[in-house]
């Protein structure tokens, strides 16, 4: 009888611990801390209240610690991993800016050698047992592993011409709809893309990463037309806007 009671106790204890662990993981995948911060300090048009993030840096740091303690593993779904890396990129970009605030442009950060030691090459992101820079996350993980051109609309480079930083966290449950929404919002943003049937002046992202868009559609124009309210003719004249690297700060 005592042995039976002990085994029952052991089973119940293990079950409680397991359920608690699963519940904690489920809550983490909602990225609630980041969700709350971006809804508080990101405007509807994607500008950032960096002074607010500075004021609430303790909350931001708590979220970054959660990311560090919950590194992706083989038990995660593809969507969970993808949402993790998108949120991580955006959250650590905010951290980089507020550490150096005030700053006129993210391009003012990093080393003094042009295009060598940039802000995107700083090894300041510690997740699990690994150390990353922003380039690692964007190019070696997000672009390489998923080959999804929508990535360019969901990672934010803290600049005026970048696709808007999303109000709210990306989550595995809603990821496909969220990524579509961000790309649609970016392409139809007249401050970043001016589109008509016969002529379009679009973001430089569409020439810098033309290969990514062509991997997801027959042409760059065809890709844009998947999300654009105005459909561009195949023979339309396409030019590219100058990229404004000014900080996307709320004035």
Short mmCIF file of C-alpha atoms in Angstrom, two decimals:
data_model
loop_
_atom_site.label_atom_id
_atom_site.label_comp_id
_atom_site.label_asym_id
_atom_site.label_seq_id
_atom_site.Cartn_x
_atom_site.Cartn_y
_atom_site.Cartn_z
CA UNK A 1 0.00 0.00 0.00
CA UNK A 2 2.77 2.44 0.91
CA UNK A 3 4.57 1.63 -2.32
CA UNK A 4 1.38 2.28 -4.29
CA UNK A 5 0.87 5.63 -2.55
CA UNK A 6 4.47 6.58 -3.24
CA UNK A 7 4.14 5.72 -6.93
CA UNK A 8 0.89 7.68 -7.14
CA UNK A 9 2.56 10.67 -5.45
CA UNK A 10 5.50 10.44 -7.84
CA UNK A 11 3.20 10.27 -10.84
CA UNK A 12 1.13 13.27 -9.74
CA UNK A 13 4.22 15.33 -8.93
CA UNK A 14 5.74 14.57 -12.32
CA UNK A 15 2.47 15.41 -14.07
CA UNK A 16 2.20 18.75 -12.27
CA UNK A 17 5.79 19.69 -13.12
CA UNK A 18 5.27 18.67 -16.76
CA UNK A 19 2.02 20.63 -17.06
CA UNK A 20 3.63 23.68 -15.46
CA UNK A 21 6.52 23.46 -17.91
CA UNK A 22 4.18 23.18 -20.89
CA UNK A 23 2.10 26.10 -19.61
CA UNK A 24 5.21 28.26 -19.19
CA UNK A 25 6.33 27.43 -22.73
CA UNK A 26 2.88 28.24 -24.11
CA UNK A 27 2.93 31.60 -22.36
CA UNK A 28 6.43 32.33 -23.63
CA UNK A 29 5.38 31.70 -27.24
CA UNK A 30 2.81 34.48 -26.86
CA UNK A 31 5.73 36.92 -26.32
CA UNK A 32 3.49 38.89 -23.96
CA UNK A 33 6.14 41.26 -22.63
CA UNK A 34 7.19 42.33 -26.11
CA UNK A 35 3.56 42.54 -27.18
CA UNK A 36 2.78 44.98 -24.36
CA UNK A 37 5.89 47.11 -24.93
CA UNK A 38 5.32 47.59 -28.65
CA UNK A 39 1.65 48.39 -28.17
CA UNK A 40 2.70 51.05 -25.66
CA UNK A 41 5.67 52.60 -27.46
CA UNK A 42 5.16 52.03 -31.19
CA UNK A 43 2.76 54.30 -33.09
CA UNK A 44 0.22 53.07 -35.65
CA UNK A 45 2.49 54.21 -38.48
CA UNK A 46 5.49 52.40 -37.04
CA UNK A 47 7.45 55.18 -35.39
CA UNK A 48 9.03 54.42 -32.04
CA UNK A 49 8.91 56.24 -28.71
CA UNK A 50 12.49 55.39 -27.77
CA UNK A 51 12.28 57.51 -24.62
CA UNK A 52 9.43 55.28 -23.49
CA UNK A 53 11.53 52.17 -24.07
CA UNK A 54 14.31 53.80 -22.04
CA UNK A 55 11.87 54.49 -19.21
CA UNK A 56 10.70 50.87 -19.34
CA UNK A 57 14.11 49.34 -20.02
CA UNK A 58 13.65 46.96 -17.08
CA UNK A 59 10.66 45.39 -18.86
CA UNK A 60 12.58 45.23 -22.13
CA UNK A 61 15.52 43.56 -20.42
CA UNK A 62 13.16 41.05 -18.79
CA UNK A 63 11.86 40.09 -22.22
CA UNK A 64 15.39 39.79 -23.63
CA UNK A 65 16.24 37.51 -20.71
CA UNK A 66 13.23 35.36 -21.60
CA UNK A 67 14.57 35.07 -25.13
CA UNK A 68 17.99 34.08 -23.82
CA UNK A 69 16.52 31.42 -21.54
CA UNK A 70 14.18 29.97 -24.17
CA UNK A 71 16.40 29.29 -27.16
CA UNK A 72 14.71 27.45 -30.07
CA UNK A 73 15.02 23.66 -30.04
CA UNK A 74 13.85 20.68 -32.08
CA UNK A 75 10.58 20.47 -30.14
CA UNK A 76 9.48 23.87 -31.43
CA UNK A 77 7.37 24.21 -34.56
CA UNK A 78 8.74 26.09 -37.55
CA UNK A 79 6.32 28.95 -36.85
CA UNK A 80 7.45 29.18 -33.21
CA UNK A 81 11.07 29.43 -34.29
CA UNK A 82 10.33 31.99 -36.97
CA UNK A 83 8.29 34.21 -34.64
CA UNK A 84 11.05 33.95 -32.03
CA UNK A 85 13.76 35.18 -34.40
CA UNK A 86 11.64 38.01 -35.80
CA UNK A 87 10.77 39.29 -32.33
CA UNK A 88 14.37 38.84 -31.20
CA UNK A 89 15.70 40.89 -34.11
CA UNK A 90 13.30 43.74 -33.43
CA UNK A 91 13.72 43.73 -29.65
CA UNK A 92 17.51 43.68 -29.76
CA UNK A 93 17.49 46.47 -32.35
CA UNK A 94 15.53 48.57 -29.87
CA UNK A 95 18.04 47.69 -27.15
CA UNK A 96 20.94 48.73 -29.39
CA UNK A 97 19.33 52.10 -30.09
CA UNK A 98 18.41 52.95 -26.50
CA UNK A 99 21.90 52.01 -25.32
CA UNK A 100 23.24 54.73 -27.62
CA UNK A 101 20.35 57.19 -27.51
CA UNK A 102 20.17 59.94 -28.64
CA UNK A 103 21.42 58.97 -32.09
CA UNK A 104 20.48 60.34 -35.51
CA UNK A 105 20.79 57.04 -37.36
CA UNK A 106 21.52 53.41 -36.64
CA UNK A 107 24.26 53.74 -39.24
CA UNK A 108 26.13 56.04 -36.83
CA UNK A 109 26.72 53.02 -34.59
CA UNK A 110 29.34 50.33 -35.01
CA UNK A 111 32.95 50.71 -36.14
CA UNK A 112 34.57 53.44 -38.17
CA UNK A 113 35.23 51.32 -41.27
CA UNK A 114 32.44 51.86 -43.80
CA UNK A 115 30.42 48.71 -44.53
CA UNK A 116 32.70 46.53 -42.41
CA UNK A 117 32.00 47.18 -38.73
CA UNK A 118 28.39 48.31 -38.91
CA UNK A 119 25.64 48.27 -36.30
CA UNK A 120 24.52 44.98 -37.80
CA UNK A 121 27.93 43.39 -37.12
CA UNK A 122 28.07 44.08 -33.37
CA UNK A 123 28.12 40.82 -31.41
CA UNK A 124 25.85 41.86 -28.53
CA UNK A 125 23.01 39.35 -28.71
CA UNK A 126 23.39 36.49 -26.23
CA UNK A 127 20.85 33.71 -26.66
CA UNK A 128 21.35 30.33 -25.07
CA UNK A 129 25.02 29.45 -25.46
CA UNK A 130 25.42 31.49 -28.65
CA UNK A 131 26.32 35.09 -29.43
CA UNK A 132 24.83 36.75 -32.49
CA UNK A 133 24.77 40.01 -34.36
CA UNK A 134 21.75 41.36 -36.24
CA UNK A 135 23.16 40.19 -39.57
CA UNK A 136 23.35 36.63 -38.22
CA UNK A 137 19.66 36.67 -37.35
CA UNK A 138 18.41 38.29 -40.55
CA UNK A 139 20.63 36.70 -43.18
CA UNK A 140 21.93 33.43 -41.71
CA UNK A 141 18.75 32.40 -39.93
CA UNK A 142 15.58 34.09 -41.16
CA UNK A 143 16.42 34.48 -44.85
CA UNK A 144 18.43 31.27 -45.14
CA UNK A 145 16.16 28.88 -43.25
CA UNK A 146 12.78 30.06 -44.50
CA UNK A 147 13.45 31.73 -47.87
CA UNK A 148 10.41 33.92 -47.26
CA UNK A 149 10.63 37.41 -48.76
CA UNK A 150 8.05 38.66 -46.25
CA UNK A 151 10.91 38.69 -43.74
CA UNK A 152 11.91 42.04 -45.23
CA UNK A 153 8.60 43.54 -44.07
CA UNK A 154 8.73 42.22 -40.51
CA UNK A 155 12.26 43.00 -39.32
CA UNK A 156 12.79 46.66 -38.54
CA UNK A 157 16.11 48.46 -38.94
CA UNK A 158 15.17 51.49 -36.82
CA UNK A 159 15.04 53.79 -39.86
CA UNK A 160 12.39 55.94 -41.53
CA UNK A 161 12.43 53.99 -44.81
CA UNK A 162 12.23 50.59 -43.13
CA UNK A 163 8.94 48.72 -43.10
CA UNK A 164 7.07 49.79 -39.99
CA UNK A 165 7.75 48.11 -36.66
CA UNK A 166 4.63 46.18 -35.74
CA UNK A 167 2.45 47.11 -32.79
CA UNK A 168 2.34 43.79 -31.01
CA UNK A 169 4.44 40.65 -31.03
CA UNK A 170 4.59 38.07 -33.77
CA UNK A 171 3.21 34.73 -32.58
CA UNK A 172 3.26 31.27 -34.11
CA UNK A 173 -0.53 31.07 -33.98
CA UNK A 174 -1.04 34.20 -36.11
CA UNK A 175 2.28 34.39 -37.94
CA UNK A 176 1.12 33.86 -41.54
CA UNK A 177 -1.61 36.49 -41.27
CA UNK A 178 0.71 38.90 -39.45
CA UNK A 179 3.46 38.60 -42.06
CA UNK A 180 0.98 39.08 -44.91
CA UNK A 181 -0.43 42.12 -43.13
CA UNK A 182 3.01 43.67 -42.65
CA UNK A 183 4.00 43.19 -46.30
CA UNK A 184 0.65 44.55 -47.50
CA UNK A 185 0.96 47.56 -45.20
CA UNK A 186 4.53 48.21 -46.37
CA UNK A 187 3.81 47.97 -50.09
CA UNK A 188 0.74 50.20 -49.87
CA UNK A 189 2.49 52.81 -47.71
CA UNK A 190 2.76 55.81 -50.05
CA UNK A 191 5.73 57.19 -48.10
CA UNK A 192 7.72 54.09 -49.06
CA UNK A 193 6.25 53.00 -52.41
CA UNK A 194 4.51 55.16 -55.02
CA UNK A 195 2.62 52.81 -57.30
CA UNK A 196 0.50 53.25 -60.43
CA UNK A 197 -0.31 50.86 -63.26
CA UNK A 198 2.31 52.27 -65.63
CA UNK A 199 4.97 53.56 -63.25
CA UNK A 200 6.21 52.72 -59.78
CA UNK A 201 8.87 54.21 -57.54
CA UNK A 202 9.42 51.56 -54.91
CA UNK A 203 11.61 50.93 -51.88
CA UNK A 204 15.27 50.13 -52.47
CA UNK A 205 14.60 46.85 -50.65
CA UNK A 206 13.15 45.57 -53.92
CA UNK A 207 16.48 45.98 -55.70
CA UNK A 208 18.79 45.11 -52.78
CA UNK A 209 16.97 41.82 -52.24
CA UNK A 210 15.50 41.28 -55.70
CA UNK A 211 16.56 37.63 -55.62
CA UNK A 212 14.46 36.95 -52.53
CA UNK A 213 11.34 38.40 -54.14
CA UNK A 214 11.96 36.55 -57.41
CA UNK A 215 12.30 33.31 -55.46
CA UNK A 216 8.75 33.86 -54.20
CA UNK A 217 7.19 35.08 -57.48
CA UNK A 218 7.98 35.17 -61.23
CA UNK A 219 9.28 38.75 -60.93
CA UNK A 220 9.60 41.62 -58.47
CA UNK A 221 6.54 43.25 -60.05
CA UNK A 222 4.58 40.02 -59.68
CA UNK A 223 5.57 39.86 -56.02
CA UNK A 224 4.50 43.45 -55.37
CA UNK A 225 1.18 42.81 -57.13
CA UNK A 226 0.38 40.00 -54.68
CA UNK A 227 -0.01 42.64 -51.97
CA UNK A 228 -0.52 45.96 -53.76
CA UNK A 229 -3.94 47.62 -53.97
CA UNK A 230 -2.88 48.97 -57.38
CA UNK A 231 -1.63 46.34 -59.83
CA UNK A 232 1.49 47.25 -61.81
CA UNK A 233 1.64 46.32 -65.49
CA UNK A 234 4.44 43.89 -66.41
CA UNK A 235 6.10 46.48 -68.66
CA UNK A 236 5.76 49.38 -66.21
CA UNK A 237 8.69 51.69 -65.51
CA UNK A 238 10.24 50.82 -62.14
CA UNK A 239 12.55 53.15 -60.23
CA UNK A 240 13.76 53.05 -56.64
CA UNK A 241 13.46 55.51 -53.79
CA UNK A 242 16.45 56.80 -51.88
CA UNK A 243 16.61 55.10 -48.50
CA UNK A 244 16.17 57.37 -45.50
CA UNK A 245 18.32 55.98 -42.69
CA UNK A 246 17.19 58.63 -40.18
CA UNK A 247 16.08 57.17 -36.86
CA UNK A 248 12.38 56.25 -36.81
CA UNK A 249 11.91 58.23 -33.61
CA UNK A 250 8.71 59.96 -32.59
CA UNK A 251 9.46 63.67 -32.79
#
